[in-house]
Amino acid sequence: MSAVLNVYTSPRVAPLLVLGFASGLPLALSGSTLQAWATVEGVPLQEIGFLTLVGSAYTLKFLWAPLVDRYVPPVLGRRRGWMLVTQALLALTIMVMGLLSPSEALKPLALLGLLVAFLSATQDIAFDAYCTDVLHKEERGAGAAVKVLGYRLAMIVSGGLAFILADSGLHWGEHVLVPPLGWGRTYVLMGVFMLLCALATLAAPEPDHVALAPRRLREAVVEPLSEFFSRRGALAVLLLIVLYKLGDAFAGALSTTFLLRGAGYTPTEVGAVNKVMGIAATIVGALAGGAVMARWSLYRSLMCFGVLQGVSNLAYWLIAVSPRNLWLMAAGVGLENLCGGLGTAAFVGLLMALCRQRFSATQFALLSGLSAVGRTYLAGPLTPPLVQELGWPGFFLVTVAIAVPGLLLLHALRGRIEAMVREGED
């Protein structure tokens, strides 16, 4: 037990909780929380669907990841310097978003959301590289767990807590702890939280061995890409990355709008269940998935968890065809997020296995950005017309079918994936 406590209280591991929180906080504020704000203010469904394009920066971050590798800010070094700069700019931009309204200034708000996504994606590039550099070999498992925990806690705050603060405030029995803030003031508060996270960046240690930045931009751009694409089956593996969580992406693209508008739940109910409990279930799923993966092969984990995350979309179908029932909604959302967390654990394991240590920052940015293609460019724009054509119940049945091609491709690539894992261990 003392060994476990020592690794989690290590000066290299402990700060990752707050830094992971800073990494996760902007995602919902430019995604589902912004979507909910627009829904409550009566923005048309098609325009809400295209708000998901704000997440393009997460898909394309590999394009400027080499710049983060190549150039060093004037403060705190190559990794922490980029983290500090992006955190300060994120705090300011999120606060400015709180001064606007989706019903009156949707385009400016969407542009600010795009800027938040860009800055957040840049922070993620630097943070992923920092974790790779600073953690000792025996601390990587604990560091990854703390990082994910901080990230998901931020999702609870910027998703569930933000919903509750904006709609009804915080209550303890008959006592009002925090009155309803409205969406604008809630965004300003989230910006303050981001600014506080920058303190952890100032306190976080530098790696024991600081790697030199590439001397030329060409060196930072070309070598990571040429190494990856020189591998046999590289293109098929990239397609698998797009397809593996595609069914899950379609089911979740307008899940908030479905629960609010399609199923008739209140913002407070959706915040408490879909955001708070749902994200907690995702954390449990990810931790459980990590424990199982310690005993299973990567392929077995990917296949079993992939099947579960696809089939679990039927929980939303059940909510859609059933009378309004808060307990049913909670159970369905919990199950879907639990299985999604299992799939995420296996999927992140795949991304890590595909990266070579000397190129991990740029390669991880490339692969994680590619994984968002389905969510950003397929699920977001295509979900509204599918819902209008099929209705919510028919749509959720289709999302189960959308998960099948990724599983079939995974089966076909079993030997290649196992070979890549062995190559990465050599």
Tab-separated table of C-alpha atoms in Angstrom:
chain	number	residue	atom	x	y	z
A	1	MET	CA	0.000	0.000	0.000
A	2	SER	CA	2.837	2.412	0.845
A	3	ALA	CA	4.384	1.817	-2.589
A	4	VAL	CA	1.071	2.758	-4.212
A	5	LEU	CA	0.804	5.926	-2.121
A	6	ASN	CA	4.398	6.856	-2.920
A	7	VAL	CA	3.895	6.649	-6.656
A	8	TYR	CA	0.659	8.652	-6.581
A	9	THR	CA	2.165	11.360	-4.340
A	10	SER	CA	5.327	11.620	-6.433
A	11	PRO	CA	6.127	15.259	-7.319
A	12	ARG	CA	5.975	14.203	-10.975
A	13	VAL	CA	2.620	12.395	-10.740
A	14	ALA	CA	0.573	14.524	-8.317
A	15	PRO	CA	0.526	17.734	-10.427
A	16	LEU	CA	-0.968	15.789	-13.338
A	17	LEU	CA	-4.342	15.807	-11.540
A	18	VAL	CA	-4.670	19.593	-11.895
A	19	LEU	CA	-2.928	19.666	-15.274
A	20	GLY	CA	-5.317	16.954	-16.495
A	21	PHE	CA	-8.170	19.108	-15.187
A	22	ALA	CA	-6.869	22.038	-17.242
A	23	SER	CA	-6.684	19.786	-20.286
A	24	GLY	CA	-10.281	18.593	-19.929
A	25	LEU	CA	-12.020	21.829	-18.920
A	26	PRO	CA	-12.278	23.515	-22.364
A	27	LEU	CA	-13.660	20.513	-24.284
A	28	ALA	CA	-17.259	20.702	-23.023
A	29	LEU	CA	-17.225	24.512	-23.039
A	30	SER	CA	-16.661	24.457	-26.798
A	31	GLY	CA	-18.783	21.323	-27.280
A	32	SER	CA	-21.713	19.854	-25.344
A	33	THR	CA	-22.163	22.736	-22.882
A	34	LEU	CA	-22.178	25.241	-25.749
A	35	GLN	CA	-24.656	22.924	-27.510
A	36	ALA	CA	-26.923	22.913	-24.446
A	37	TRP	CA	-26.755	26.704	-24.128
A	38	ALA	CA	-27.812	27.056	-27.766
A	39	THR	CA	-30.591	24.470	-27.308
A	40	VAL	CA	-32.054	26.248	-24.270
A	41	GLU	CA	-32.050	29.566	-26.180
A	42	GLY	CA	-33.984	28.022	-29.085
A	43	VAL	CA	-31.288	27.826	-31.772
A	44	PRO	CA	-32.451	25.571	-34.684
A	45	LEU	CA	-31.338	21.915	-34.607
A	46	GLN	CA	-29.330	22.119	-37.862
A	47	GLU	CA	-27.281	25.054	-36.556
A	48	ILE	CA	-26.679	23.206	-33.280
A	49	GLY	CA	-25.442	20.202	-35.270
A	50	PHE	CA	-22.892	22.304	-37.112
A	51	LEU	CA	-21.595	23.689	-33.804
A	52	THR	CA	-19.833	20.314	-33.511
A	53	LEU	CA	-17.487	21.556	-36.276
A	54	VAL	CA	-15.960	23.790	-33.588
A	55	GLY	CA	-14.052	20.667	-32.547
A	56	SER	CA	-12.073	20.646	-35.807
A	57	ALA	CA	-8.955	21.821	-33.972
A	58	TYR	CA	-8.770	18.563	-32.028
A	59	THR	CA	-8.795	16.684	-35.332
A	60	LEU	CA	-6.161	18.844	-37.026
A	61	LYS	CA	-3.778	19.436	-34.121
A	62	PHE	CA	-1.140	17.183	-35.679
A	63	LEU	CA	-0.597	19.949	-38.270
A	64	TRP	CA	0.996	22.302	-35.751
A	65	ALA	CA	2.298	19.716	-33.249
A	66	PRO	CA	5.784	19.956	-34.843
A	67	LEU	CA	5.780	23.703	-34.081
A	68	VAL	CA	5.238	22.897	-30.402
A	69	ASP	CA	8.195	20.511	-30.626
A	70	ARG	CA	10.413	22.926	-32.535
A	71	TYR	CA	9.883	26.301	-30.797
A	72	VAL	CA	10.450	27.082	-27.105
A	73	PRO	CA	8.469	29.859	-25.321
A	74	PRO	CA	10.588	32.348	-23.334
A	75	VAL	CA	9.266	31.071	-19.977
A	76	LEU	CA	9.248	27.653	-18.239
A	77	GLY	CA	10.842	25.659	-21.042
A	78	ARG	CA	9.473	23.843	-24.078
A	79	ARG	CA	6.587	21.874	-22.498
A	80	ARG	CA	5.487	23.917	-19.478
A	81	GLY	CA	5.973	27.160	-21.411
A	82	TRP	CA	3.423	26.175	-24.045
A	83	MET	CA	1.077	24.932	-21.322
A	84	LEU	CA	1.225	28.222	-19.406
A	85	VAL	CA	0.684	30.391	-22.497
A	86	THR	CA	-2.318	28.391	-23.706
A	87	GLN	CA	-3.891	28.240	-20.236
A	88	ALA	CA	-3.745	32.039	-19.850
A	89	LEU	CA	-5.259	32.597	-23.314
A	90	LEU	CA	-7.927	29.960	-22.675
A	91	ALA	CA	-8.995	31.668	-19.447
A	92	LEU	CA	-9.418	34.992	-21.258
A	93	THR	CA	-11.284	33.541	-24.263
A	94	ILE	CA	-13.721	31.502	-22.136
A	95	MET	CA	-14.562	34.608	-20.095
A	96	VAL	CA	-15.249	36.598	-23.272
A	97	MET	CA	-17.610	33.824	-24.464
A	98	GLY	CA	-19.667	34.479	-21.352
A	99	LEU	CA	-20.358	38.025	-22.568
A	100	LEU	CA	-22.248	36.793	-25.677
A	101	SER	CA	-25.490	34.875	-26.334
A	102	PRO	CA	-26.158	32.042	-28.866
A	103	SER	CA	-29.545	33.462	-29.834
A	104	GLU	CA	-28.101	36.914	-30.593
A	105	ALA	CA	-24.477	36.284	-31.614
A	106	LEU	CA	-24.136	32.630	-32.612
A	107	LYS	CA	-21.399	33.199	-35.214
A	108	PRO	CA	-19.062	35.243	-32.972
A	109	LEU	CA	-19.666	32.751	-30.167
A	110	ALA	CA	-18.881	29.848	-32.501
A	111	LEU	CA	-15.654	31.585	-33.611
A	112	LEU	CA	-14.618	32.049	-29.980
A	113	GLY	CA	-15.478	28.389	-29.401
A	114	LEU	CA	-13.204	27.501	-32.312
A	115	LEU	CA	-10.403	29.568	-30.740
A	116	VAL	CA	-10.951	27.763	-27.419
A	117	ALA	CA	-10.703	24.428	-29.228
A	118	PHE	CA	-7.489	25.510	-30.996
A	119	LEU	CA	-5.838	26.691	-27.770
A	120	SER	CA	-7.054	23.591	-25.933
A	121	ALA	CA	-5.674	21.284	-28.625
A	122	THR	CA	-2.323	23.092	-28.422
A	123	GLN	CA	-2.305	22.668	-24.646
A	124	ASP	CA	-3.008	18.956	-25.128
A	125	ILE	CA	-0.028	18.589	-27.489
A	126	ALA	CA	2.300	20.118	-24.906
A	127	PHE	CA	0.712	18.254	-21.981
A	128	ASP	CA	0.933	14.835	-23.665
A	129	ALA	CA	4.595	15.510	-24.451
A	130	TYR	CA	5.234	16.747	-20.893
A	131	CYS	CA	3.799	13.548	-19.403
A	132	THR	CA	5.992	11.469	-21.706
A	133	ASP	CA	9.090	13.438	-20.713
A	134	VAL	CA	8.621	13.887	-16.963
A	135	LEU	CA	7.346	10.500	-15.760
A	136	HIS	CA	9.758	7.785	-14.770
A	137	LYS	CA	9.107	4.348	-16.274
A	138	GLU	CA	7.523	2.996	-13.071
A	139	GLU	CA	5.265	6.079	-12.780
A	140	ARG	CA	3.647	5.961	-16.223
A	141	GLY	CA	0.647	3.846	-15.226
A	142	ALA	CA	-0.131	5.997	-12.197
A	143	GLY	CA	0.493	9.152	-14.196
A	144	ALA	CA	-1.923	8.080	-16.923
A	145	ALA	CA	-4.608	7.259	-14.329
A	146	VAL	CA	-4.218	10.610	-12.535
A	147	LYS	CA	-4.220	12.452	-15.851
A	148	VAL	CA	-7.482	10.786	-16.949
A	149	LEU	CA	-9.052	11.375	-13.531
A	150	GLY	CA	-8.274	15.105	-13.690
A	151	TYR	CA	-9.547	15.296	-17.261
A	152	ARG	CA	-12.842	13.613	-16.397
A	153	LEU	CA	-13.336	15.694	-13.252
A	154	ALA	CA	-13.016	18.750	-15.476
A	155	MET	CA	-15.679	17.303	-17.756
A	156	ILE	CA	-17.976	16.995	-14.735
A	157	VAL	CA	-17.315	20.622	-13.780
A	158	SER	CA	-17.577	22.151	-17.278
A	159	GLY	CA	-20.431	19.826	-18.219
A	160	GLY	CA	-22.653	18.765	-15.309
A	161	LEU	CA	-21.819	21.480	-12.770
A	162	ALA	CA	-22.018	24.178	-15.440
A	163	PHE	CA	-25.522	22.967	-16.418
A	164	ILE	CA	-26.680	23.059	-12.795
A	165	LEU	CA	-25.103	26.440	-11.989
A	166	ALA	CA	-26.598	27.996	-15.116
A	167	ASP	CA	-30.102	26.551	-14.668
A	168	SER	CA	-30.895	26.212	-10.964
A	169	GLY	CA	-27.821	27.001	-8.853
A	170	LEU	CA	-26.589	24.882	-5.944
A	171	HIS	CA	-28.899	23.948	-3.067
A	172	TRP	CA	-28.486	22.152	0.269
A	173	GLY	CA	-31.948	21.218	1.425
A	174	GLU	CA	-33.880	24.469	1.540
A	175	HIS	CA	-30.721	26.572	1.587
A	176	VAL	CA	-29.457	28.212	-1.590
A	177	LEU	CA	-25.680	27.898	-1.650
A	178	VAL	CA	-25.240	29.449	-5.091
A	179	PRO	CA	-28.107	31.175	-6.929
A	180	PRO	CA	-28.656	30.442	-10.638
A	181	LEU	CA	-25.836	32.139	-12.527
A	182	GLY	CA	-27.159	31.905	-16.072
A	183	TRP	CA	-24.982	30.629	-18.898
A	184	GLY	CA	-22.869	33.770	-19.346
A	185	ARG	CA	-21.686	34.069	-15.746
A	186	THR	CA	-21.087	30.324	-15.650
A	187	TYR	CA	-18.656	30.655	-18.556
A	188	VAL	CA	-16.847	33.498	-16.778
A	189	LEU	CA	-16.504	31.256	-13.703
A	190	MET	CA	-15.062	28.454	-15.852
A	191	GLY	CA	-12.469	30.920	-17.161
A	192	VAL	CA	-11.442	31.676	-13.573
A	193	PHE	CA	-11.011	27.947	-12.922
A	194	MET	CA	-8.717	27.702	-15.953
A	195	LEU	CA	-6.605	30.600	-14.682
A	196	LEU	CA	-6.177	28.859	-11.313
A	197	CYS	CA	-4.963	25.719	-13.092
A	198	ALA	CA	-2.001	27.681	-14.431
A	199	LEU	CA	-0.618	27.697	-10.866
A	200	ALA	CA	-0.043	23.942	-11.160
A	201	THR	CA	1.964	24.524	-14.341
A	202	LEU	CA	4.191	26.969	-12.455
A	203	ALA	CA	4.721	24.430	-9.644
A	204	ALA	CA	5.184	21.320	-11.818
A	205	PRO	CA	8.786	20.025	-12.093
A	206	GLU	CA	10.908	19.930	-15.204
A	207	PRO	CA	11.886	16.467	-16.541
A	208	ASP	CA	15.102	14.955	-15.160
A	209	HIS	CA	16.515	14.946	-18.676
A	210	VAL	CA	15.375	17.774	-20.952
A	211	ALA	CA	15.526	16.777	-24.603
A	212	LEU	CA	16.829	19.332	-27.061
A	213	ALA	CA	14.304	20.801	-29.479
A	214	PRO	CA	14.748	19.844	-33.142
A	215	ARG	CA	17.200	22.221	-34.816
A	216	ARG	CA	15.128	22.497	-38.005
A	217	LEU	CA	11.391	22.519	-38.565
A	218	ARG	CA	11.793	19.947	-41.331
A	219	GLU	CA	13.302	17.545	-38.811
A	220	ALA	CA	10.283	17.986	-36.507
A	221	VAL	CA	7.778	17.530	-39.354
A	222	VAL	CA	9.124	14.896	-41.714
A	223	GLU	CA	10.762	12.232	-39.580
A	224	PRO	CA	7.765	11.328	-37.355
A	225	LEU	CA	5.458	11.021	-40.372
A	226	SER	CA	7.896	9.126	-42.594
A	227	GLU	CA	8.558	6.609	-39.816
A	228	PHE	CA	4.869	5.907	-39.302
A	229	PHE	CA	3.919	5.608	-42.964
A	230	SER	CA	6.871	3.321	-43.647
A	231	ARG	CA	5.117	0.602	-41.645
A	232	ARG	CA	3.212	-2.140	-43.427
A	233	GLY	CA	-0.566	-1.622	-43.153
A	234	ALA	CA	-0.249	1.974	-41.906
A	235	LEU	CA	-3.204	3.278	-43.952
A	236	ALA	CA	-5.492	0.445	-42.825
A	237	VAL	CA	-4.583	1.150	-39.210
A	238	LEU	CA	-5.419	4.838	-39.704
A	239	LEU	CA	-8.838	3.837	-41.062
A	240	LEU	CA	-9.361	1.661	-37.980
A	241	ILE	CA	-8.643	4.670	-35.766
A	242	VAL	CA	-11.419	6.598	-37.528
A	243	LEU	CA	-13.941	3.742	-37.438
A	244	TYR	CA	-13.371	2.134	-34.036
A	245	LYS	CA	-15.444	4.638	-32.018
A	246	LEU	CA	-17.627	5.913	-34.870
A	247	GLY	CA	-20.859	4.329	-33.608
A	248	ASP	CA	-20.176	5.775	-30.168
A	249	ALA	CA	-19.505	9.188	-31.759
A	250	PHE	CA	-22.839	9.181	-33.632
A	251	ALA	CA	-24.766	8.174	-30.508
A	252	GLY	CA	-23.155	10.948	-28.469
A	253	ALA	CA	-23.147	13.730	-31.078
A	254	LEU	CA	-26.537	15.158	-30.054
A	255	SER	CA	-27.149	13.142	-26.891
A	256	THR	CA	-27.626	16.326	-24.865
A	257	THR	CA	-30.162	17.708	-27.336
A	258	PHE	CA	-31.914	14.315	-27.415
A	259	LEU	CA	-32.331	14.206	-23.627
A	260	LEU	CA	-33.483	17.840	-23.463
A	261	ARG	CA	-35.657	18.103	-26.552
A	262	GLY	CA	-36.391	14.531	-27.653
A	263	ALA	CA	-36.915	12.869	-24.263
A	264	GLY	CA	-38.130	15.957	-22.391
A	265	TYR	CA	-35.774	16.097	-19.408
A	266	THR	CA	-34.827	19.395	-17.731
A	267	PRO	CA	-31.348	20.957	-17.931
A	268	THR	CA	-30.797	20.178	-14.247
A	269	GLU	CA	-31.748	16.517	-14.734
A	270	VAL	CA	-29.511	16.245	-17.789
A	271	GLY	CA	-26.660	17.961	-15.970
A	272	ALA	CA	-26.939	15.703	-12.926
A	273	VAL	CA	-27.320	12.436	-14.863
A	274	ASN	CA	-25.872	12.782	-18.357
A	275	LYS	CA	-22.941	14.944	-17.358
A	276	VAL	CA	-22.092	14.176	-13.723
A	277	MET	CA	-23.095	10.514	-13.402
A	278	GLY	CA	-22.339	9.761	-17.042
A	279	ILE	CA	-18.781	11.063	-16.819
A	280	ALA	CA	-18.306	9.277	-13.484
A	281	ALA	CA	-19.375	6.055	-15.215
A	282	THR	CA	-16.833	6.774	-17.971
A	283	ILE	CA	-14.094	7.114	-15.329
A	284	VAL	CA	-15.094	3.787	-13.755
A	285	GLY	CA	-15.151	2.172	-17.186
A	286	ALA	CA	-11.711	3.523	-18.087
A	287	LEU	CA	-10.173	2.410	-14.766
A	288	ALA	CA	-11.789	-1.016	-15.036
A	289	GLY	CA	-10.656	-1.287	-18.645
A	290	GLY	CA	-7.098	-0.461	-17.645
A	291	ALA	CA	-7.159	-3.171	-14.964
A	292	VAL	CA	-8.488	-5.773	-17.403
A	293	MET	CA	-5.964	-4.774	-20.065
A	294	ALA	CA	-3.135	-5.630	-17.662
A	295	ARG	CA	-4.167	-9.285	-18.116
A	296	TRP	CA	-5.591	-9.290	-21.656
A	297	SER	CA	-3.912	-8.715	-24.996
A	298	LEU	CA	-4.515	-5.399	-26.731
A	299	TYR	CA	-6.509	-7.048	-29.531
A	300	ARG	CA	-8.788	-8.924	-27.124
A	301	SER	CA	-9.447	-5.737	-25.157
A	302	LEU	CA	-10.208	-3.757	-28.317
A	303	MET	CA	-12.617	-6.386	-29.639
A	304	CYS	CA	-14.520	-7.104	-26.410
A	305	PHE	CA	-14.799	-3.495	-25.346
A	306	GLY	CA	-15.647	-2.419	-28.906
A	307	VAL	CA	-18.595	-4.825	-29.000
A	308	LEU	CA	-19.824	-3.558	-25.630
A	309	GLN	CA	-19.599	0.133	-26.593
A	310	GLY	CA	-21.524	-0.543	-29.816
A	311	VAL	CA	-24.311	-2.611	-28.236
A	312	SER	CA	-24.674	-0.165	-25.335
A	313	ASN	CA	-26.102	2.438	-27.752
A	314	LEU	CA	-29.340	0.461	-27.405
A	315	ALA	CA	-29.675	2.121	-23.996
A	316	TYR	CA	-30.459	5.412	-25.739
A	317	TRP	CA	-32.942	3.597	-27.997
A	318	LEU	CA	-34.712	2.299	-24.868
A	319	ILE	CA	-34.889	5.816	-23.414
A	320	ALA	CA	-36.328	7.082	-26.711
A	321	VAL	CA	-39.167	4.499	-26.885
A	322	SER	CA	-40.057	4.520	-23.169
A	323	PRO	CA	-42.160	6.964	-21.140
A	324	ARG	CA	-40.230	9.655	-19.312
A	325	ASN	CA	-38.523	7.977	-16.349
A	326	LEU	CA	-35.536	9.524	-14.574
A	327	TRP	CA	-34.278	6.183	-13.220
A	328	LEU	CA	-34.402	4.611	-16.680
A	329	MET	CA	-32.532	7.578	-18.122
A	330	ALA	CA	-29.882	7.342	-15.388
A	331	ALA	CA	-29.409	3.599	-15.930
A	332	GLY	CA	-29.223	3.946	-19.702
A	333	VAL	CA	-26.782	6.861	-19.642
A	334	GLY	CA	-24.670	5.109	-17.002
A	335	LEU	CA	-24.446	1.874	-18.994
A	336	GLU	CA	-23.596	3.622	-22.263
A	337	ASN	CA	-20.875	5.712	-20.635
A	338	LEU	CA	-19.462	2.752	-18.700
A	339	CYS	CA	-19.029	0.788	-21.923
A	340	GLY	CA	-17.701	3.875	-23.696
A	341	GLY	CA	-15.065	4.185	-20.960
A	342	LEU	CA	-14.009	0.574	-21.497
A	343	GLY	CA	-13.641	1.249	-25.222
A	344	THR	CA	-11.684	4.436	-24.549
A	345	ALA	CA	-9.191	2.598	-22.328
A	346	ALA	CA	-8.480	0.067	-25.084
A	347	PHE	CA	-8.382	2.761	-27.758
A	348	VAL	CA	-5.835	4.899	-25.877
A	349	GLY	CA	-3.791	1.742	-25.380
A	350	LEU	CA	-3.810	1.276	-29.158
A	351	LEU	CA	-2.652	4.854	-29.789
A	352	MET	CA	0.195	4.474	-27.300
A	353	ALA	CA	1.276	1.183	-28.872
A	354	LEU	CA	1.440	2.823	-32.299
A	355	CYS	CA	3.766	5.648	-31.174
A	356	ARG	CA	7.545	5.432	-31.142
A	357	GLN	CA	9.086	7.103	-28.132
A	358	ARG	CA	11.390	9.449	-30.058
A	359	PHE	CA	8.409	10.748	-32.069
A	360	SER	CA	5.658	10.404	-29.449
A	361	ALA	CA	4.529	14.063	-29.322
A	362	THR	CA	3.885	14.494	-33.033
A	363	GLN	CA	2.733	10.916	-33.651
A	364	PHE	CA	0.320	10.961	-30.695
A	365	ALA	CA	-1.090	14.287	-31.918
A	366	LEU	CA	-1.518	12.823	-35.398
A	367	LEU	CA	-3.295	9.698	-34.204
A	368	SER	CA	-5.457	11.319	-31.519
A	369	GLY	CA	-6.449	14.077	-33.964
A	370	LEU	CA	-7.377	11.494	-36.574
A	371	SER	CA	-9.537	9.701	-34.021
A	372	ALA	CA	-11.756	12.817	-33.874
A	373	VAL	CA	-12.483	12.772	-37.631
A	374	GLY	CA	-15.583	10.627	-37.218
A	375	ARG	CA	-16.956	12.708	-34.354
A	376	THR	CA	-16.285	16.080	-35.977
A	377	TYR	CA	-16.846	15.613	-39.717
A	378	LEU	CA	-19.264	12.671	-39.864
A	379	ALA	CA	-21.284	12.394	-36.649
A	380	GLY	CA	-21.837	16.134	-36.134
A	381	PRO	CA	-23.128	17.145	-39.592
A	382	LEU	CA	-24.908	13.851	-40.403
A	383	THR	CA	-26.729	13.255	-37.131
A	384	PRO	CA	-29.428	15.999	-37.574
A	385	PRO	CA	-30.652	14.776	-41.011
A	386	LEU	CA	-30.583	11.166	-39.795
A	387	VAL	CA	-32.685	12.098	-36.753
A	388	GLN	CA	-35.128	14.073	-38.902
A	389	GLU	CA	-35.465	11.149	-41.321
A	390	LEU	CA	-35.544	8.218	-38.866
A	391	GLY	CA	-36.656	9.753	-35.578
A	392	TRP	CA	-34.646	9.296	-32.392
A	393	PRO	CA	-35.426	5.553	-31.890
A	394	GLY	CA	-34.516	4.615	-35.475
A	395	PHE	CA	-31.380	6.759	-35.307
A	396	PHE	CA	-30.022	4.991	-32.235
A	397	LEU	CA	-30.602	1.587	-33.869
A	398	VAL	CA	-28.547	2.797	-36.845
A	399	THR	CA	-25.680	3.827	-34.527
A	400	VAL	CA	-25.292	0.175	-33.508
A	401	ALA	CA	-24.886	-0.789	-37.170
A	402	ILE	CA	-22.363	2.043	-37.663
A	403	ALA	CA	-20.115	0.394	-35.055
A	404	VAL	CA	-19.855	-2.882	-37.017
A	405	PRO	CA	-17.375	-1.899	-39.818
A	406	GLY	CA	-14.744	-0.861	-37.280
A	407	LEU	CA	-15.005	-4.217	-35.497
A	408	LEU	CA	-14.726	-6.118	-38.788
A	409	LEU	CA	-11.629	-4.117	-39.755
A	410	LEU	CA	-10.169	-4.722	-36.293
A	411	HIS	CA	-10.568	-8.480	-36.800
A	412	ALA	CA	-8.904	-8.264	-40.217
A	413	LEU	CA	-5.941	-6.327	-38.765
A	414	ARG	CA	-5.395	-8.556	-35.736
A	415	GLY	CA	-1.989	-9.839	-36.906
A	416	ARG	CA	-0.765	-6.357	-37.906
A	417	ILE	CA	-1.781	-4.849	-34.566
A	418	GLU	CA	-0.029	-7.581	-32.593
A	419	ALA	CA	3.080	-7.096	-34.757
A	420	MET	CA	3.068	-3.330	-34.111
A	421	VAL	CA	2.842	-3.925	-30.360
A	422	ARG	CA	5.894	-6.220	-30.547
A	423	GLU	CA	7.798	-3.671	-32.680
A	424	GLY	CA	7.082	-0.943	-30.132
A	425	GLU	CA	8.488	-3.100	-27.328
A	426	ASP	CA	11.754	-3.771	-29.203
